[in-house]
Tab-separated table of C-alpha atoms in Angstrom:
chain	number	residue	atom	x	y	z
A	1	MET	CA	198.185	84.985	54.951
A	2	ARG	CA	197.477	85.280	58.636
A	3	GLU	CA	197.172	82.236	60.500
A	4	THR	CA	195.115	82.062	63.888
A	5	ALA	CA	197.197	80.828	66.742
A	6	ASN	CA	196.431	77.542	68.095
A	7	VAL	CA	194.870	78.863	71.531
A	8	SER	CA	194.550	76.479	74.540
A	9	GLY	CA	193.042	78.365	77.583
A	10	SER	CA	194.083	81.476	79.196
A	11	LEU	CA	197.452	81.933	80.889
A	12	ARG	CA	195.470	85.008	82.950
A	13	ALA	CA	192.561	82.579	84.098
A	14	ARG	CA	194.756	79.711	84.741
A	15	LEU	CA	196.941	81.859	87.160
A	16	ALA	CA	193.719	83.457	88.656
A	17	LEU	CA	192.315	80.260	89.041
A	18	THR	CA	195.297	78.996	90.620
A	19	LEU	CA	195.648	81.633	93.291
A	20	ILE	CA	191.812	81.627	94.042
A	21	GLY	CA	191.729	77.840	94.143
A	22	GLY	CA	194.643	78.326	96.719
A	23	ALA	CA	192.760	80.795	98.734
A	24	ALA	CA	189.904	78.781	98.983
A	25	GLY	CA	191.574	75.714	100.159
A	26	ILE	CA	193.226	78.012	102.916
A	27	SER	CA	190.145	79.353	103.928
A	28	ILE	CA	188.393	75.718	104.239
A	29	LEU	CA	191.440	74.399	105.945
A	30	MET	CA	191.488	77.626	108.175
A	31	PHE	CA	187.711	77.236	108.988
A	32	VAL	CA	188.385	73.575	110.107
A	33	VAL	CA	191.487	73.955	112.054
A	34	VAL	CA	190.051	76.794	114.174
A	35	ARG	CA	186.934	74.977	114.515
A	36	SER	CA	188.626	71.952	115.834
A	37	TYR	CA	190.860	74.086	118.037
A	38	ALA	CA	187.877	75.973	119.480
A	39	ALA	CA	186.075	72.898	120.198
A	40	GLN	CA	189.234	71.417	121.833
A	41	ILE	CA	189.217	74.835	124.056
A	42	ALA	CA	185.792	74.543	125.064
A	43	GLN	CA	185.712	70.945	125.962
A	44	GLN	CA	188.892	71.602	128.286
A	45	GLY	CA	186.914	74.532	129.961
A	46	GLN	CA	183.760	71.984	130.887
A	47	ASP	CA	186.106	69.110	131.895
A	48	ARG	CA	187.644	71.723	134.238
A	49	ILE	CA	184.388	73.009	135.587
A	50	LEU	CA	183.164	69.371	135.994
A	51	GLU	CA	186.417	68.297	137.621
A	52	ALA	CA	186.175	71.361	140.141
A	53	SER	CA	182.346	69.951	140.887
A	54	VAL	CA	183.489	66.199	141.445
A	55	THR	CA	186.260	67.318	143.536
A	56	SER	CA	184.344	69.613	145.827
A	57	ILE	CA	181.909	66.758	146.419
A	58	LEU	CA	184.508	64.433	147.323
A	59	ASP	CA	185.933	66.803	149.621
A	60	ALA	CA	182.581	67.085	151.358
A	61	ALA	CA	182.519	63.378	151.793
A	62	ILE	CA	183.264	61.775	155.384
A	63	LEU	CA	182.787	58.480	157.012
A	64	ARG	CA	180.724	58.857	160.471
A	65	ASP	CA	180.236	55.759	162.665
A	66	GLY	CA	180.507	53.742	159.660
A	67	VAL	CA	178.378	55.617	157.496
A	68	VAL	CA	179.377	57.803	154.230
A	69	GLU	CA	177.794	61.285	154.839
A	70	VAL	CA	178.032	63.723	151.713
A	71	ASP	CA	177.051	67.554	152.603
A	72	PHE	CA	176.552	68.801	149.039
A	73	PRO	CA	178.289	71.948	148.658
A	74	TYR	CA	176.169	74.813	146.947
A	75	ALA	CA	178.990	75.592	144.697
A	76	ALA	CA	179.340	72.211	143.400
A	77	PHE	CA	176.340	72.616	140.845
A	78	ALA	CA	176.190	75.969	140.873
A	79	ILE	CA	179.591	76.276	138.993
A	80	LEU	CA	177.676	74.205	136.238
A	81	GLY	CA	175.147	76.620	135.242
A	82	THR	CA	175.091	77.990	131.824
A	83	GLU	CA	172.876	80.273	129.667
A	84	GLU	CA	171.390	77.258	127.849
A	85	ASP	CA	170.179	75.585	131.382
A	86	ASP	CA	172.379	72.309	130.531
A	87	ARG	CA	171.042	69.277	132.698
A	88	VAL	CA	173.434	67.764	135.475
A	89	PHE	CA	173.162	64.466	136.454
A	90	TYR	CA	175.247	62.920	139.271
A	91	ALA	CA	175.984	59.473	141.253
A	92	ILE	CA	177.612	58.598	144.355
A	93	HIS	CA	178.748	55.194	144.839
A	94	GLN	CA	180.349	53.304	147.773
A	95	ASP	CA	182.103	50.174	146.968
A	96	GLY	CA	180.119	50.183	143.610
A	97	ALA	CA	176.717	50.409	145.560
A	98	LEU	CA	174.775	53.446	144.453
A	99	LEU	CA	174.281	55.931	147.585
A	100	SER	CA	173.034	58.811	145.825
A	101	GLY	CA	171.777	59.946	142.418
A	102	TYR	CA	170.949	58.751	138.974
A	103	GLU	CA	170.918	55.021	138.654
A	104	SER	CA	171.119	55.094	134.803
A	105	LEU	CA	173.942	57.631	134.721
A	106	PRO	CA	177.231	55.345	133.284
A	107	VAL	CA	179.678	54.214	135.638
A	108	VAL	CA	183.109	54.958	134.643
A	109	PRO	CA	185.664	53.223	136.541
A	110	ALA	CA	188.048	55.421	138.245
A	111	ARG	CA	191.231	54.467	140.076
A	112	VAL	CA	191.748	55.708	143.595
A	113	GLY	CA	194.207	58.839	143.648
A	114	ALA	CA	194.190	58.970	139.956
A	115	GLU	CA	193.377	62.032	138.070
A	116	VAL	CA	189.534	62.935	137.326
A	117	THR	CA	188.420	60.545	134.133
A	118	HIS	CA	186.478	62.389	131.507
A	119	VAL	CA	184.299	60.677	128.941
A	120	SER	CA	181.591	61.469	126.549
A	121	GLY	CA	178.186	59.568	126.568
A	122	GLU	CA	174.495	59.808	126.430
A	123	MET	CA	171.888	60.482	129.235
A	124	ARG	CA	168.291	60.323	128.185
A	125	GLY	CA	168.773	60.578	124.568
A	126	ALA	CA	171.127	64.131	125.005
A	127	SER	CA	174.905	63.995	124.629
A	128	ILE	CA	176.778	64.252	127.986
A	129	ARG	CA	180.010	64.862	129.246
A	130	LEU	CA	181.192	62.908	132.338
A	131	ALA	CA	183.757	63.534	134.924
A	132	SER	CA	184.423	60.637	137.688
A	133	ALA	CA	186.880	60.588	140.549
A	134	SER	CA	187.249	58.110	143.432
A	135	ARG	CA	188.644	58.108	147.105
A	136	ILE	CA	189.226	56.230	149.853
A	137	LEU	CA	187.642	56.978	153.318
A	138	VAL	CA	189.136	55.335	156.334
A	139	GLY	CA	187.551	55.064	160.021
A	140	ALA	CA	187.993	53.339	163.280
A	141	ASP	CA	187.376	49.977	161.828
A	142	LEU	CA	186.114	50.762	158.303
A	143	ARG	CA	187.807	51.487	155.106
A	144	THR	CA	185.417	52.321	152.014
A	145	GLN	CA	185.646	53.625	148.515
A	146	VAL	CA	183.508	56.534	147.294
A	147	THR	CA	183.263	57.335	143.597
A	148	VAL	CA	181.546	60.452	142.626
A	149	SER	CA	180.403	61.048	138.663
A	150	VAL	CA	179.089	64.276	137.470
A	151	ALA	CA	177.683	64.589	134.172
A	152	GLN	CA	176.505	67.746	132.015
A	153	THR	CA	174.775	68.061	128.700
A	154	ARG	CA	176.478	69.768	126.075
A	155	ASP	CA	174.059	72.146	124.749
A	156	ALA	CA	175.898	75.415	125.754
A	157	LEU	CA	178.990	73.857	124.324
A	158	GLN	CA	177.426	73.485	120.971
A	159	VAL	CA	175.769	76.707	120.897
A	160	THR	CA	179.362	78.089	121.639
A	161	LEU	CA	180.843	75.957	118.840
A	162	ASN	CA	178.258	77.077	116.440
A	163	ARG	CA	178.886	81.032	117.022
A	164	ILE	CA	182.452	80.396	116.719
A	165	SER	CA	181.999	78.427	113.673
A	166	SER	CA	179.607	81.374	112.311
A	167	ASN	CA	182.496	83.945	113.058
A	168	VAL	CA	185.238	81.626	111.702
A	169	ALA	CA	183.233	81.276	108.308
A	170	TYR	CA	182.679	85.051	108.122
A	171	TYR	CA	186.286	85.555	108.837
A	172	GLY	CA	187.147	82.947	106.173
A	173	VAL	CA	184.570	84.182	103.349
A	174	GLY	CA	186.057	87.665	103.936
A	175	PHE	CA	189.583	86.293	103.622
A	176	PHE	CA	188.590	84.768	100.323
A	177	LEU	CA	187.037	87.705	99.097
A	178	LEU	CA	190.251	89.629	99.984
A	179	SER	CA	192.423	86.872	98.511
A	180	VAL	CA	190.320	86.861	95.140
A	181	LEU	CA	191.028	90.745	94.846
A	182	VAL	CA	194.658	90.170	95.654
A	183	ALA	CA	194.703	87.289	92.847
A	184	SER	CA	192.936	89.503	90.105
A	185	TRP	CA	195.958	92.201	91.057
A	186	ALA	CA	198.807	89.749	91.001
A	187	THR	CA	197.436	88.069	87.680
A	188	SER	CA	197.305	91.232	85.956
A	189	THR	CA	200.682	92.493	87.068
A	190	THR	CA	202.162	89.168	86.208
A	191	ILE	CA	200.810	89.261	82.717
A	192	ARG	CA	201.239	93.058	82.083
A	193	PRO	CA	204.807	92.661	80.890
A	194	LEU	CA	203.636	90.096	78.436
A	195	GLU	CA	201.034	92.174	77.122
A	196	ARG	CA	203.542	95.070	76.848
A	197	LEU	CA	205.581	93.139	74.510
A	198	THR	CA	202.743	91.701	72.476
A	199	HIS	CA	201.413	95.480	71.836
A	200	SER	CA	205.247	96.389	71.094
A	201	ILE	CA	205.645	93.579	68.343
A	202	THR	CA	201.839	94.190	66.964
A	203	ARG	CA	202.656	98.300	66.425
A	204	ARG	CA	205.808	97.295	64.215
A	205	GLY	CA	205.736	97.828	60.877
A	206	PRO	CA	205.816	94.701	58.404
A	207	LYS	CA	209.672	95.350	57.640
A	208	ASP	CA	210.714	96.084	61.298
A	209	LEU	CA	212.484	92.792	62.407
A	210	THR	CA	214.977	94.443	64.695
A	211	PRO	CA	215.432	92.555	68.064
A	212	VAL	CA	213.179	93.204	71.066
A	213	ALA	CA	215.022	95.606	73.304
A	214	GLN	CA	212.812	96.391	76.023
A	215	PRO	CA	213.324	95.008	79.440
A	216	VAL	CA	211.584	91.815	80.172
A	217	PRO	CA	211.206	89.774	83.398
A	218	GLN	CA	213.618	86.935	83.784
A	219	GLU	CA	211.354	84.010	82.956
A	220	MET	CA	210.532	85.749	79.574
A	221	GLY	CA	214.124	86.034	78.860
A	222	PRO	CA	214.209	82.634	76.772
A	223	LEU	CA	210.966	83.715	74.880
A	224	VAL	CA	212.416	86.918	73.894
A	225	SER	CA	215.848	85.620	72.994
A	226	SER	CA	213.995	83.065	70.903
A	227	LEU	CA	211.849	85.760	69.215
A	228	ASN	CA	214.897	87.983	68.369
A	229	ASN	CA	216.651	84.819	66.877
A	230	PHE	CA	213.692	83.801	64.702
A	231	MET	CA	213.482	87.569	63.501
A	232	ALA	CA	217.220	87.758	62.759
A	233	ARG	CA	216.578	84.348	60.821
A	234	LEU	CA	213.574	85.577	58.914
A	235	SER	CA	215.323	89.021	58.080
A	236	THR	CA	218.234	87.022	56.729
A	237	SER	CA	215.879	84.694	54.681
A	238	LEU	CA	213.737	87.459	53.229
A	239	SER	CA	217.037	89.345	52.006
A	240	GLN	CA	218.265	86.312	50.415
A	241	SER	CA	214.832	86.026	48.724
A	242	GLU	CA	214.658	89.428	47.277
A	243	ASP	CA	218.190	89.042	46.228
A	244	PHE	CA	217.748	85.714	44.573
A	245	ILE	CA	214.412	87.174	42.740
A	246	ALA	CA	216.228	90.077	41.408
A	247	GLU	CA	219.207	87.659	40.261
A	248	ALA	CA	217.087	85.207	38.836
A	249	ALA	CA	215.050	88.175	36.814
A	250	HIS	CA	218.336	89.140	35.263
A	251	ARG	CA	219.826	85.620	34.592
A	252	VAL	CA	216.724	84.815	32.897
A	253	ARG	CA	215.995	87.752	30.689
A	254	THR	CA	219.487	88.438	29.515
A	255	PRO	CA	220.112	84.994	27.777
A	256	LEU	CA	216.464	85.131	26.351
A	257	ALA	CA	217.293	88.487	24.969
A	258	THR	CA	220.398	87.304	23.402
A	259	VAL	CA	219.073	84.445	21.664
A	260	ARG	CA	216.102	86.600	20.281
A	261	SER	CA	218.508	88.976	19.005
A	262	HIS	CA	220.616	86.317	16.798
A	263	ALA	CA	217.260	84.829	15.954
A	264	GLU	CA	216.444	88.155	14.491
A	265	THR	CA	219.576	88.770	13.202
A	266	THR	CA	219.733	85.059	11.406
A	267	LEU	CA	216.057	85.721	10.181
A	268	GLN	CA	217.347	88.996	8.229
A	269	ARG	CA	219.951	86.755	6.531
A	270	VAL	CA	217.724	83.717	5.660
A	271	GLU	CA	216.185	83.620	2.083
A	272	ARG	CA	214.149	80.199	2.340
A	273	GLU	CA	210.815	80.667	3.178
A	274	ASP	CA	210.498	77.404	5.325
A	275	ASN	CA	213.714	78.628	7.348
A	276	ARG	CA	212.331	82.140	7.643
A	277	GLN	CA	208.881	80.470	9.206
A	278	ALA	CA	211.036	78.498	11.586
A	279	LEU	CA	212.932	81.593	12.738
A	280	ARG	CA	209.607	83.596	13.334
A	281	ALA	CA	208.405	80.825	15.195
A	282	MET	CA	211.462	80.778	17.431
A	283	VAL	CA	211.175	84.470	18.128
A	284	ARG	CA	207.880	84.071	18.954
A	285	ALA	CA	208.547	81.397	21.426
A	286	ILE	CA	211.449	83.179	22.920
A	287	ASP	CA	209.097	86.360	23.330
A	288	GLU	CA	206.488	84.221	25.006
A	289	SER	CA	209.220	82.445	27.398
A	290	SER	CA	210.593	85.875	28.131
A	291	ARG	CA	207.372	87.314	28.849
A	292	ALA	CA	206.138	84.265	31.031
A	293	ALA	CA	209.497	84.146	32.717
A	294	GLY	CA	209.513	88.055	33.635
A	295	GLN	CA	205.968	87.941	34.817
A	296	LEU	CA	206.522	84.780	36.984
A	297	LEU	CA	209.397	86.590	38.637
A	298	ASP	CA	207.647	89.837	38.712
A	299	HIS	CA	204.627	87.712	40.463
A	300	ALA	CA	207.130	86.111	42.897
A	301	MET	CA	208.547	89.517	43.775
A	302	ILE	CA	205.227	91.138	44.148
A	303	THR	CA	203.904	88.311	46.454
A	304	PHE	CA	207.083	88.959	48.526
A	305	ARG	CA	206.786	92.706	48.810
A	306	THR	CA	203.149	92.845	49.471
A	307	ASP	CA	203.841	91.430	52.915
A	308	HIS	CA	206.794	94.084	53.483
A	309	LEU	CA	205.558	97.293	51.921
A	310	GLU	CA	207.796	99.893	51.682
A	311	ARG	CA	205.574	103.117	51.596
A	312	GLU	CA	206.703	106.258	50.407
A	313	ALA	CA	205.051	109.674	49.337
A	314	LEU	CA	204.594	109.266	45.522
A	315	ASP	CA	202.934	111.545	42.781
A	316	LEU	CA	200.855	109.150	40.442
A	317	VAL	CA	200.787	111.308	37.847
A	318	ALA	CA	204.683	111.438	37.468
A	319	ILE	CA	204.799	107.736	37.809
A	320	VAL	CA	202.373	107.348	34.834
A	321	GLN	CA	204.025	110.071	32.606
A	322	ASP	CA	207.214	108.201	33.195
A	323	LEU	CA	205.783	104.768	32.161
A	324	VAL	CA	204.091	106.420	28.939
A	325	ILE	CA	207.489	107.760	27.988
A	326	ARG	CA	209.334	104.421	28.539
A	327	LEU	CA	206.532	102.685	26.541
A	328	THR	CA	206.012	105.208	23.658
A	329	PRO	CA	208.317	103.551	21.349
A	330	ILE	CA	206.570	100.193	21.736
A	331	ALA	CA	203.350	102.013	20.859
A	332	GLU	CA	204.558	103.604	17.959
A	333	MET	CA	205.647	100.669	16.477
A	334	LYS	CA	201.693	99.701	16.236
A	335	ASP	CA	200.926	103.145	15.510
A	336	ILE	CA	199.067	103.447	19.034
A	337	ALA	CA	198.775	106.700	20.654
A	338	LEU	CA	199.033	106.697	24.459
A	339	THR	CA	197.062	109.719	25.801
A	340	VAL	CA	197.498	110.989	29.663
A	341	VAL	CA	194.488	112.593	31.206
A	342	SER	CA	195.218	113.527	34.790
A	343	ASP	CA	194.945	116.173	37.465
A	344	ALA	CA	197.785	118.310	38.264
A	345	GLU	CA	199.081	116.117	40.879
A	346	VAL	CA	197.869	112.910	42.671
A	347	ASN	CA	199.737	112.051	45.986
A	348	VAL	CA	199.750	108.443	47.452
A	349	ALA	CA	201.818	106.676	49.923
A	350	ALA	CA	202.664	103.505	48.223
A	351	ASP	CA	205.469	101.080	47.128
A	352	SER	CA	207.046	102.578	44.196
A	353	ILE	CA	208.294	99.327	42.735
A	354	LEU	CA	204.992	97.567	43.156
A	355	LEU	CA	202.989	100.456	41.801
A	356	GLN	CA	205.061	101.095	38.702
A	357	ASN	CA	205.159	97.027	38.157
A	358	ALA	CA	201.134	96.768	38.387
A	359	LEU	CA	200.728	100.173	36.278
A	360	ARG	CA	203.278	98.632	33.435
A	361	ASN	CA	201.013	95.317	33.162
A	362	LEU	CA	198.225	97.148	32.778
A	363	VAL	CA	199.406	99.466	30.019
A	364	ASP	CA	201.426	96.644	28.529
A	365	ASN	CA	197.962	94.291	28.420
A	366	ALA	CA	196.193	97.271	26.670
A	367	LEU	CA	198.966	97.738	23.979
A	368	LYS	CA	198.963	93.961	23.272
A	369	TYR	CA	195.137	93.840	22.558
A	370	SER	CA	194.828	97.311	20.850
A	371	PRO	CA	194.361	97.374	17.275
A	372	VAL	CA	196.517	99.191	14.884
A	373	GLU	CA	196.069	103.186	14.688
A	374	SER	CA	194.079	103.149	17.914
A	375	GLU	CA	194.389	105.343	20.945
A	376	ILE	CA	194.820	104.158	24.758
A	377	VAL	CA	193.660	106.721	27.205
A	378	ILE	CA	195.275	106.466	30.808
A	379	THR	CA	193.358	108.706	33.153
A	380	VAL	CA	194.634	109.684	36.837
A	381	SER	CA	192.408	111.307	39.407
A	382	ALA	CA	192.414	111.855	42.826
A	383	SER	CA	188.500	111.642	43.200
A	384	PRO	CA	186.764	109.695	44.718
A	385	GLY	CA	190.164	108.219	45.575
A	386	PRO	CA	193.546	107.728	43.846
A	387	ARG	CA	192.950	105.761	40.777
A	388	VAL	CA	193.975	105.041	37.326
A	389	LEU	CA	191.738	104.009	34.446
A	390	VAL	CA	193.573	102.458	31.438
A	391	GLU	CA	190.919	102.360	28.517
A	392	ASP	CA	191.746	100.913	24.962
A	393	GLU	CA	189.768	100.241	21.882
A	394	GLY	CA	190.572	96.401	21.424
A	395	PRO	CA	187.912	93.476	21.621
A	396	GLY	CA	187.224	93.990	25.290
A	397	PHE	CA	186.696	91.334	27.779
A	398	PRO	CA	184.615	88.113	27.571
A	399	PRO	CA	181.688	88.863	29.573
A	400	ASP	CA	181.074	85.414	31.071
A	401	GLN	CA	184.847	85.621	32.367
A	402	ILE	CA	185.009	89.184	33.482
A	403	ASN	CA	184.939	88.433	37.013
A	404	ASN	CA	187.551	85.889	36.930
A	405	LEU	CA	190.169	87.027	34.632
A	406	ALA	CA	192.297	88.544	37.425
A	407	THR	CA	192.902	84.703	38.466
A	408	ARG	CA	196.452	83.450	37.795
A	409	PHE	CA	197.364	82.078	34.459
A	410	LEU	CA	193.543	82.389	33.264
A	411	ARG	CA	193.147	84.365	29.767
A	412	GLY	CA	190.143	85.396	27.977
A	413	THR	CA	188.807	83.122	25.118
A	414	ASN	CA	189.371	86.255	22.831
A	415	ALA	CA	193.236	86.217	23.547
A	416	THR	CA	194.308	83.184	21.307
A	417	GLY	CA	197.169	84.380	19.043
A	418	THR	CA	198.380	86.979	21.450
A	419	ILE	CA	201.411	86.393	23.533
A	420	GLY	CA	200.691	86.565	27.285
A	421	SER	CA	200.966	84.413	30.644
A	422	GLY	CA	197.636	85.199	32.307
A	423	LEU	CA	199.517	86.924	35.284
A	424	GLY	CA	199.271	90.829	34.014
A	425	LEU	CA	196.086	91.240	35.762
A	426	THR	CA	196.852	89.043	38.730
A	427	ILE	CA	199.800	91.230	39.632
A	428	ALA	CA	197.946	94.231	39.236
A	429	GLN	CA	194.874	92.870	41.430
A	430	ASP	CA	197.542	91.703	44.166
A	431	VAL	CA	199.421	95.323	44.347
A	432	ALA	CA	195.848	97.185	44.718
A	433	GLN	CA	194.898	94.973	47.231
A	434	ALA	CA	198.275	95.325	48.964
A	435	HIS	CA	197.339	98.896	49.172
A	436	GLY	CA	193.932	98.541	50.523
A	437	GLY	CA	192.324	99.047	47.009
A	438	THR	CA	190.670	97.252	44.581
A	439	LEU	CA	190.848	96.240	40.347
A	440	ARG	CA	187.720	96.480	38.400
A	441	LEU	CA	187.257	95.348	34.747
A	442	GLU	CA	184.495	96.744	32.361
A	443	ASN	CA	183.885	96.843	28.673
A	444	ARG	CA	183.269	100.279	27.113
A	445	PRO	CA	179.983	101.138	25.589
A	446	GLU	CA	181.534	101.879	22.356
A	447	GLY	CA	183.853	98.962	22.645
A	448	GLY	CA	187.148	98.254	23.949
A	449	ALA	CA	188.467	97.351	27.748
A	450	CYS	CA	188.574	99.695	30.720
A	451	VAL	CA	190.620	98.633	33.818
A	452	ILE	CA	190.048	100.704	37.006
A	453	PHE	CA	193.075	100.577	39.296
A	454	SER	CA	192.119	102.137	42.705
A	455	LEU	CA	194.146	102.638	45.988
């Protein structure tokens, strides 16, 4: 019986998902990092431009006759021009009082002599970036602080960031697709040694329990070692089982044959009828026990060998003829004729021991149920496939049981009084099925049974 493996997921899919998931995570992380870095670089660029504008305005501020004058340089606002026409706001304060510019522009405290201060905010509903710086102007009798603030909307910066984000996203998608291809290739390459090992074991014959010798990756070493150890133990166990069956058959049949021989000898010497009846019952019981034990052991042996067939080229005709020669003395005791009708040669690839056992049980069954002075015809043919027909002139099969008579230990209702174990047909059917064939039971129109053993 072949058991289905308890499969839980796919190693290939798990490895592929791990690699693809990692690639997706790296792509997302790359997008976030690059965009953040691009935003930082773009912001620094805008801050430097704002700082240059503020500095140029402060450099133009002078104190004349106690009044602060600022001659705006053209470059102070020209450098703030962008393709997106960002709006520019400014404010000039003297000691906290607005001299010029937008009164609503946020005032950012700036220390005199310190670096330009940069902050983000909002102006008229738009996001802005503001730079602010202060300077002390000194006159003849006046000392005053001038603060210049310049702000610019961030539309161009946002457009630049969106463009960079789009490009990074495209690169990220390309990287992800490339990673999927690499993951598929890496998965196939990693799984391939396992597939080769699987195919190597699958192609083996049922008796091939030799260790796996092909090179495998280091990670598969423990698995292959465990598999080799298991096959070594299995080979030892199967060998012991086969030896046990052969030894058990010998040890069971030999004592029973000895007891039967003594019982028959004693029967010839005893004159009292009641004692003779007891000895006849003993002989019958010994025959039943011997047959049952023999067929049980035969069935055990066949069950063992059907999973480990040792096929060889055989001539089915020669096997049947040899079987008839060995069973002729038994047939002659009942005046039964064994007739073989066959082709010149019927070649098959089969297990010799199983085939002989199955055919012997079929002919033996026919001998048991055939009446005295009857004929058993054994037909061997190669068309439409290798098969053996065993036909007798006995009572035939009970019609209501004919489909189930190959079941273990089941005997027909018309078998009462005949020694048997109910395993003969079971053995023949198991052997036929092990060779890909069938066993079919029929009743002959003129009376008697017909068993068709096909390979």
